[in-house]
Amino acid sequence: MSSSTLCTPSSYFQLQIKHSSTTTTTTSSSFLPPIRSSVSQKPPFHPPSLSPQSTKLPIRKIPGDYGIPFIGPYKDRLDYFYNQGRDDYFKSRIQKYQSTIFRTNVPPGPLIAQNPNVVVLLDAKSFPILFDVTKIDKTDVFTGTYTPSTELTGGYRVLSYLDPSEPKHEQLKNLMFFQLKSRSRHVIPEFRSCYKELFNALEKELGEKGKASFAEANDQAAFNFLTRSLYGVNPIETQLGLDGPKMIQKWVLFQLGPVLKLGLPKFLEDTMIHNFRLPPSLIKKEYQRLYDFFYESSGFVLDEAVRLGVSREEACHNLLFATCFNSFGGIKLFFPNVMKWIGRGGVSLHMKLAKEIRSAVRSAGGEITMAAMENMPLMKSVVYEAFRIDPPVPLQFGRVKKDMVIENHENGFLVKKGELLFGYQPFATKDPKIFNRAEEFVGDRFVGEEGEKLLKYVVWSNGPETESPSAGNKQCAGKDFVTLVSRLLVVELFMRYDSFEIQVGTSPLGASITLTSLKRSSF
């Protein structure tokens, strides 16, 4: 939940439209309790008058520019999506400007976003400013330089788009806390039940075809788990049936299409998806089906919403968004990433995880509990490392509330009130000045006292891992929920299997995982 279960703006839905390519890599061996453009878009630089305490670093003018109106943003969009790709887009500009802080444009730009100009933050020191709500305004910046139509959310601005200064933010976030706390005892048993079904289905497919796709099975398991654990309702037993995941994917496409690369032919995709919004009317019937399902399933939460001063209708649209966009979207993206990185770790890592996990579970009387998982340091480290190297929330935005200086490791930079800051998290969490072997997946990175000191730089949840969500910040309300279910995935995997082999392909939004071998538990 961006202030809900998992803050997940763009680049996480593995939309069922078209796979871009299919490269393969085989490996063996405390939960709950839009100013128009001008030719020179840069504001004039005036060195600030700063006290010695403000910054000890030399002040540097922010490098980069926004180019000629319309042409500059359009060219940058083509580079971002097609000519370079997102990572190389940012790497090339770091090299060009010799700075991790610079000015550029981000999609969608014309014709959808009036102002695509941002100040980019690409290091671990500057990135956390995006979490400071005393300095950064979070109003309507969840998806960046444009905001999807509220027709897609029942006419309401849902929690993810609210700044903590807005009264509704506190009410809605407290509602999410209430739901998570109320249903906490159902999380582990429902996860185990739903993912037992997933692994059984994968084994069957693997036996019949010699390989098994993780994506579709994970989609259904994730949706079933969320509705059963958080609402006490099995969607298969309702009029929704098995339609939920596909309807959600279509609904999310209407919101995030302008900032996604779907793998369609370049001219068609850029012309139709990045220049024009898809009409909300085309998804109205599917959304109504989802809304009706959640309204009928959320009685006890809606009662609490009324007590908090939120209408049942507004609360239901927020619950739908939190569950389907944030939570389902996060699991859909992040679980394949966990499988990818652990799969690539090979047999040695797998056996260490299996031994640790099974030993801890035996010591807990054979039960998988939160207490037992606290005694699995390698398992916890592996999950944190997956969050660090492949965060499910890659993009963060915030608007500057007042003139101030932002520092990277080398310089201070003056940003002006009203400027939009953009942080690309995978660069911040792979900052080589913070992490050794920053580009590598190191399973035991966070084991031990020295490893735990690095957790403050794991910031996937719109805040540091060492801090907690509250009604006054934008850290995900379900931060601990997401951590728990991610750990449960690893535990379930290695309670059943000694090792596994995978093929990793690319999809429009992340990793495409195909299982080629599952070695059953031998001890």
XYZ file of C-alpha atoms in Angstrom:
523
model
C 0.000 0.000 0.000
C 1.732 3.297 -0.659
C 0.546 3.833 2.765
C -1.085 0.533 2.084
C 0.239 -2.948 1.810
C 2.901 -2.467 -0.839
C 3.905 0.829 -2.430
C 4.212 -0.201 -6.015
C 3.801 2.464 -8.680
C 5.146 1.586 -12.144
C 7.041 -1.367 -13.506
C 5.642 -4.196 -11.527
C 2.672 -5.739 -13.315
C 3.657 -8.595 -15.570
C 0.803 -7.713 -17.924
C -0.432 -10.469 -20.147
C 0.070 -8.541 -23.415
C 3.315 -9.624 -25.005
C 6.660 -10.879 -23.815
C 9.511 -8.770 -25.114
C 12.074 -11.530 -25.223
C 12.890 -14.793 -23.577
C 16.535 -15.076 -22.678
C 17.207 -17.984 -20.410
C 19.565 -18.510 -17.557
C 19.678 -21.931 -15.968
C 20.871 -22.454 -12.467
C 21.510 -25.680 -10.735
C 23.494 -27.084 -8.480
C 7.535 -7.676 13.681
C 4.565 -7.725 11.677
C 1.613 -5.355 12.384
C 0.940 -5.341 16.141
C 1.242 18.769 -14.136
C 3.758 25.263 -15.854
C 4.536 24.879 -19.371
C 7.994 24.374 -20.807
C 10.318 27.105 -21.942
C 13.561 26.854 -23.906
C 15.616 26.843 -20.756
C 13.590 25.088 -18.130
C 16.173 25.333 -15.404
C 15.499 27.979 -12.776
C 18.334 30.525 -12.558
C 21.040 29.363 -10.202
C 21.930 31.612 -7.328
C 24.370 30.172 -4.821
C 22.489 29.976 -1.544
C 23.507 31.682 1.646
C 24.156 28.800 3.928
C 25.384 28.565 7.457
C 28.351 26.235 8.008
C 25.972 23.812 9.700
C 23.758 23.571 6.591
C 26.320 21.704 4.507
C 30.044 21.142 4.618
C 30.162 20.088 0.983
C 30.898 22.406 -1.967
C 27.735 23.750 -3.601
C 27.349 22.762 -7.252
C 24.780 23.903 -9.802
C 22.546 20.986 -10.738
C 23.810 19.770 -14.133
C 21.584 18.763 -17.050
C 18.707 20.444 -18.850
C 15.252 19.724 -20.186
C 15.882 20.538 -23.849
C 13.585 22.295 -26.304
C 9.935 22.167 -25.255
C 8.115 19.075 -26.524
C 11.164 17.903 -28.531
C 13.411 17.420 -25.496
C 10.886 15.414 -23.459
C 9.887 13.367 -26.524
C 13.511 12.470 -27.274
C 14.115 11.594 -23.646
C 11.061 9.335 -23.648
C 12.362 7.422 -26.672
C 15.738 7.034 -24.970
C 14.119 5.932 -21.694
C 11.952 3.245 -23.247
C 13.605 2.192 -26.522
C 16.963 3.669 -27.565
C 18.733 3.049 -24.262
C 16.347 1.519 -21.777
C 15.782 2.834 -18.280
C 18.999 1.760 -16.569
C 21.283 2.883 -19.392
C 19.295 6.122 -19.652
C 20.353 7.002 -16.129
C 23.855 5.521 -16.313
C 24.704 7.541 -19.432
C 23.637 10.759 -17.731
C 25.592 10.022 -14.570
C 28.669 9.632 -16.767
C 27.851 12.708 -18.872
C 27.335 15.016 -15.887
C 29.683 13.253 -13.464
C 26.912 13.498 -10.902
C 24.236 11.296 -9.384
C 21.985 14.388 -9.169
C 20.941 16.086 -12.415
C 17.992 17.467 -14.412
C 16.158 15.506 -17.076
C 12.682 14.494 -18.266
C 10.809 11.319 -17.409
C 7.841 9.695 -19.177
C 5.153 10.077 -20.190
C 5.780 13.715 -21.186
C 3.742 15.112 -24.051
C 0.854 14.771 -24.602
C -0.209 13.344 -21.261
C 1.936 15.182 -18.703
C 2.184 18.970 -18.853
C 5.529 19.093 -17.085
C 7.913 16.109 -17.366
C 10.829 17.952 -15.717
C 12.473 16.350 -12.704
C 15.590 16.549 -10.574
C 16.947 13.001 -10.432
C 18.423 11.453 -7.280
C 20.497 8.308 -7.870
C 22.520 7.627 -4.737
C 21.882 6.361 -1.241
C 22.657 9.695 0.444
C 20.240 11.927 -1.500
C 17.441 9.392 -2.026
C 16.030 9.423 1.545
C 14.946 13.085 1.221
C 11.982 11.641 -0.658
C 10.733 10.146 2.600
C 10.854 13.411 4.611
C 7.292 14.713 4.529
C 8.348 17.879 6.373
C 10.323 18.872 3.257
C 8.607 16.942 0.456
C 4.960 17.093 -0.634
C 3.504 13.790 -1.785
C 0.234 15.127 -3.220
C -0.681 13.299 -6.455
C 2.869 12.161 -7.257
C 2.420 8.416 -6.708
C 2.731 7.767 -10.463
C 5.072 10.709 -11.063
C 4.525 13.550 -13.501
C 0.923 12.629 -14.286
C -2.025 11.357 -12.302
C -4.462 8.719 -13.590
C -8.130 9.656 -13.794
C -10.072 9.240 -10.570
C -12.747 7.582 -12.738
C -10.564 4.515 -12.319
C -10.988 4.634 -8.541
C -14.657 5.471 -8.148
C -14.122 9.228 -8.332
C -11.902 9.280 -5.240
C -8.260 10.197 -4.731
C -7.149 7.085 -2.926
C -4.609 6.910 -0.119
C -1.526 6.458 -2.298
C -2.085 9.915 -3.837
C -2.662 11.764 -0.561
C -0.060 13.786 1.325
C 0.073 13.140 5.081
C -1.017 16.763 5.648
C -4.454 15.894 4.270
C -6.909 14.768 6.988
C -8.131 11.811 4.950
C -4.610 10.389 4.868
C -4.588 9.667 8.576
C -8.101 8.240 8.553
C -7.444 5.908 5.636
C -4.044 4.785 6.814
C -5.418 3.976 10.234
C -8.098 1.942 8.480
C -5.382 -0.108 6.767
C -3.642 -0.647 10.099
C -6.950 -1.807 11.577
C -7.525 -4.361 8.830
C -4.017 -5.788 9.055
C -4.159 -6.091 12.818
C -7.652 -7.579 12.818
C -6.713 -10.331 10.379
C -3.135 -11.003 11.485
C -3.725 -14.535 12.806
C -5.055 -15.648 9.406
C -1.966 -14.665 7.406
C 0.332 -17.637 7.972
C -2.264 -20.432 7.660
C -3.893 -18.923 4.562
C -0.511 -18.328 2.931
C 0.544 -21.911 3.542
C -2.747 -23.237 2.190
C -2.715 -21.109 -0.978
C 0.954 -21.677 -1.765
C 0.668 -25.396 -1.107
C -1.891 -25.343 -3.914
C 0.555 -23.344 -6.052
C 3.453 -25.751 -5.581
C 1.215 -28.767 -6.165
C 0.072 -27.223 -9.455
C 3.665 -26.449 -10.471
C 4.781 -29.999 -9.729
C 1.949 -31.385 -11.843
C 2.763 -29.074 -14.764
C 6.450 -29.872 -14.466
C 5.717 -33.600 -14.557
C 3.508 -33.278 -17.633
C 5.497 -30.735 -19.663
C 9.022 -30.840 -18.267
C 8.737 -27.211 -17.219
C 6.297 -24.963 -15.375
C 5.557 -21.238 -15.570
C 5.525 -19.531 -12.192
C 3.568 -16.408 -13.242
C -0.030 -17.511 -13.725
C -0.026 -19.883 -10.777
C 1.470 -17.153 -8.571
C -1.161 -14.640 -9.729
C -4.043 -16.828 -8.650
C -2.370 -17.947 -5.433
C -1.573 -14.337 -4.496
C -5.121 -13.108 -5.083
C -6.642 -16.061 -3.247
C -4.268 -15.554 -0.322
C -4.981 -11.823 -0.014
C -8.747 -12.184 -0.083
C -8.815 -15.203 2.197
C -6.388 -13.793 4.762
C -7.524 -10.132 4.784
C -11.263 -10.584 4.133
C -12.056 -14.180 5.019
C -13.532 -14.843 1.574
C -12.449 -17.332 -1.073
C -13.042 -15.621 -4.455
C -13.471 -18.972 -6.195
C -16.626 -19.497 -4.170
C -18.130 -16.170 -5.301
C -19.332 -14.720 -8.607
C -15.799 -13.429 -9.152
C -14.493 -16.968 -9.600
C -11.043 -17.093 -11.196
C -11.441 -13.746 -13.013
C -9.829 -11.507 -10.404
C -6.166 -11.472 -11.483
C -6.857 -10.814 -15.173
C -9.326 -8.016 -14.385
C -6.802 -6.411 -12.053
C -4.077 -6.516 -14.699
C -6.346 -4.806 -17.227
C -7.402 -2.160 -14.686
C -3.796 -1.414 -13.748
C -2.826 -1.078 -17.415
C -5.343 1.768 -17.720
C -3.586 3.544 -14.853
C 0.052 2.864 -15.640
C 0.130 2.391 -19.428
C 1.695 5.843 -19.994
C 4.772 4.876 -17.962
C 5.141 1.250 -19.057
C 6.955 -0.491 -21.876
C 4.665 -3.309 -22.903
C 6.694 -4.939 -25.673
C 4.380 -3.883 -28.507
C 5.840 -2.543 -31.779
C 7.668 0.681 -30.918
C 5.685 3.121 -33.114
C 2.330 1.653 -32.138
C 3.102 1.488 -28.443
C 4.599 4.972 -28.166
C 1.861 6.582 -30.249
C -1.115 4.923 -28.615
C -0.028 4.225 -25.042
C 2.396 7.044 -24.209
C 0.541 9.911 -25.920
C -3.040 9.202 -24.931
C -4.830 7.893 -21.878
C -6.922 4.780 -22.313
C -10.599 5.711 -21.729
C -11.739 4.615 -18.239
C -15.142 3.680 -19.690
C -13.528 0.627 -21.313
C -12.758 -0.903 -17.931
C -15.872 0.228 -16.066
C -17.677 -3.143 -16.006
C -14.632 -5.078 -14.786
C -13.947 -2.518 -12.091
C -17.552 -2.667 -10.917
C -17.267 -6.433 -10.540
C -14.181 -6.029 -8.398
C -15.822 -3.266 -6.360
C -18.930 -5.369 -5.714
C -16.770 -8.268 -4.547
C -14.827 -6.123 -2.085
C -17.915 -4.302 -0.832
C -19.628 -7.590 -0.065
C -16.474 -8.963 1.595
C -15.411 -5.970 3.713
C -18.247 -5.496 6.171
C -16.192 -5.347 9.374
C -13.613 -2.984 7.813
C -16.314 -0.724 6.379
C -17.917 -0.492 9.812
C -14.583 0.706 11.200
C -14.285 3.197 8.314
C -17.557 4.812 9.294
C -16.327 5.045 12.879
C -13.185 6.802 11.596
C -15.258 9.266 9.536
C -14.858 7.703 6.093
C -17.857 6.689 3.994
C -18.301 3.012 3.214
C -18.036 3.755 -0.522
C -14.757 5.682 -0.245
C -13.335 3.090 2.102
C -14.199 0.266 -0.292
C -12.469 1.961 -3.252
C -9.395 2.373 -1.049
C -9.478 -1.248 0.092
C -9.771 -2.404 -3.514
C -6.808 -0.235 -4.525
C -4.701 -1.353 -1.598
C -5.395 -5.020 -2.164
C -5.363 -5.162 -5.977
C -2.926 -2.436 -7.033
C -0.512 -2.334 -4.136
C -0.533 -5.788 -2.570
C -1.379 -8.050 -5.488
C 0.849 -5.961 -7.762
C 3.724 -6.212 -5.351
C 3.508 -9.958 -4.919
C 3.116 -10.395 -8.677
C 6.387 -8.545 -9.260
C 8.435 -9.384 -6.202
C 7.900 -13.121 -5.803
C 9.362 -13.890 -9.272
C 12.334 -11.708 -8.343
C 12.881 -13.718 -5.163
C 12.740 -16.939 -7.194
C 15.166 -15.478 -9.733
C 17.846 -14.433 -7.289
C 17.664 -17.487 -5.069
C 17.534 -19.726 -8.141
C 20.677 -18.122 -9.495
C 22.318 -18.665 -6.114
C 22.628 -22.371 -6.899
C 22.718 -25.535 -4.841
C 25.119 -24.273 -2.182
C 22.819 -21.422 -1.144
C 19.793 -23.694 -1.430
C 21.202 -26.306 0.931
C 22.183 -23.682 3.517
C 18.663 -22.270 3.433
C 17.053 -25.701 3.639
C 19.143 -26.706 6.659
C 18.563 -23.440 8.521
C 14.823 -23.306 7.827
C 14.091 -26.931 8.686
C 16.175 -26.792 11.852
C 14.363 -23.675 13.087
C 10.960 -25.168 12.314
C 11.817 -28.404 14.130
C 12.952 -26.378 17.148
C 9.569 -24.633 17.104
C 7.748 -27.928 17.383
C 7.297 -28.347 13.662
C 5.262 -25.161 13.323
C 6.058 -22.255 10.983
C 5.663 -19.207 13.180
C 6.978 -15.649 13.197
C 9.132 -16.552 16.183
C 10.627 -19.489 14.301
C 11.399 -17.251 11.314
C 13.280 -14.849 13.563
C 15.718 -17.713 14.089
C 16.494 -17.941 10.363
C 19.136 -15.211 9.804
C 20.184 -16.383 6.338
C 16.569 -16.619 5.173
C 15.861 -13.097 6.441
C 19.037 -11.787 4.803
C 18.133 -13.368 1.467
C 14.751 -11.620 1.498
C 16.310 -8.259 2.421
C 18.902 -8.709 -0.323
C 16.132 -9.331 -2.882
C 14.435 -6.107 -1.714
C 17.764 -4.280 -2.059
C 18.867 -5.479 -5.475
C 15.443 -5.665 -7.141
C 13.041 -3.427 -5.183
C 9.357 -3.766 -6.049
C 9.009 0.027 -5.808
C 11.641 1.331 -8.228
C 10.338 4.890 -8.653
C 9.747 7.574 -6.023
C 8.582 11.161 -6.484
C 8.104 14.197 -4.259
C 7.628 17.948 -4.699
C 9.937 20.329 -2.813
C 8.080 22.331 -0.161
C 10.746 25.020 0.277
C 14.170 25.981 -1.084
C 16.790 23.658 0.317
C 20.098 21.930 -0.321
C 20.247 18.231 -1.147
C 23.547 16.412 -0.794
C 25.032 13.437 -2.552
C 28.402 12.040 -1.507
C 30.403 14.844 -3.195
C 28.338 18.047 -3.394
C 25.385 20.042 -2.193
C 22.731 21.116 -4.739
C 20.132 23.865 -4.355
C 16.606 22.823 -5.262
C 13.771 25.321 -5.380
C 10.279 25.178 -3.972
C 7.907 23.440 -6.374
C 10.511 21.342 -8.191
C 9.725 17.667 -8.594
C 12.296 15.221 -7.275
C 12.571 11.765 -8.803
C 14.450 8.874 -7.299
C 15.266 5.641 -9.102
C 15.638 3.253 -6.240
C 17.681 0.426 -7.821
C 20.579 2.886 -8.198
C 20.238 4.149 -4.629
C 20.183 0.642 -3.195
C 23.142 -0.429 -5.323
C 25.287 2.557 -4.339
C 28.895 1.256 -4.345
C 29.829 3.786 -1.672
C 27.509 1.936 0.679
C 27.499 -1.685 -0.466
C 30.466 -3.860 -1.367
C 29.843 -5.903 -4.513
C 26.780 -3.712 -4.928
C 25.680 -5.215 -8.257
C 25.845 -8.777 -6.925
C 23.244 -10.743 -5.026
C 24.972 -11.640 -1.766
C 22.659 -13.898 0.197
C 24.263 -13.408 3.609
C 24.854 -9.636 3.223
C 22.610 -8.748 6.172
C 23.662 -11.526 8.539
C 25.284 -10.477 11.800
C 25.785 -7.153 13.528
C 27.647 -5.467 10.665
C 25.104 -6.720 8.153
C 22.204 -5.422 10.204
C 23.744 -1.926 10.189
C 23.105 -1.825 6.431
C 19.371 -2.341 6.790
C 18.762 1.419 6.979
C 19.728 1.544 3.296
C 17.066 -1.027 2.355
C 14.252 1.369 1.476
C 11.789 -0.541 -0.723
C 8.867 0.374 1.533
C 9.047 4.166 0.955
C 11.205 4.389 4.021
C 14.141 2.656 5.712
C 13.808 -0.938 6.849
C 14.818 0.237 10.313
C 11.794 2.553 10.651
C 8.084 1.857 10.965
C 5.018 3.124 9.104
C 2.766 5.631 10.844
C -0.261 7.755 10.014
C 2.100 10.743 9.656
C 4.460 9.298 7.043
C 4.227 7.659 3.615
C 5.897 4.406 4.507
C 3.793 1.417 3.534
C 1.253 0.487 6.157
C 1.839 -3.147 5.296
C 5.643 -3.048 5.367
C 5.855 -5.824 7.956
C 3.067 -7.768 6.225
C 5.029 -7.774 2.967
C 8.234 -8.794 4.693
C 6.401 -11.634 6.403
C 4.809 -13.070 3.273
C 8.107 -12.825 1.384
C 9.781 -14.812 4.131
C 6.950 -17.314 4.062
C 7.562 -17.908 0.355
C 11.188 -18.837 1.020
C 10.283 -20.982 4.007
C 7.587 -22.886 2.101
C 9.959 -23.381 -0.821
C 12.714 -24.945 1.246
C 10.463 -26.941 3.508
C 9.346 -28.783 0.350
C 12.502 -28.775 -1.808
C 16.247 -29.177 -1.387
C 16.955 -27.259 -4.586
C 15.381 -26.072 -7.822
C 16.419 -24.961 -11.297
C 14.935 -22.160 -13.356
C 15.025 -20.354 -16.656
C 14.826 -16.583 -16.363
C 13.259 -14.655 -19.225
C 12.244 -11.047 -19.597
C 8.654 -9.864 -19.554
C 7.200 -6.364 -20.003
C 7.614 -5.795 -16.274
C 10.313 -7.830 -14.656
C 11.375 -11.437 -14.551
C 9.578 -14.340 -16.201
C 10.336 -17.505 -14.254
C 10.080 -21.022 -15.676
C 10.819 -23.888 -13.317
C 12.734 -26.754 -14.946
C 13.473 -28.858 -11.858
C 12.227 -29.246 -8.302
C 14.257 -31.576 -6.047
C 12.064 -32.825 -3.254
C 13.182 -32.568 0.366
C 15.545 -35.394 1.336
C 16.096 -34.625 5.023
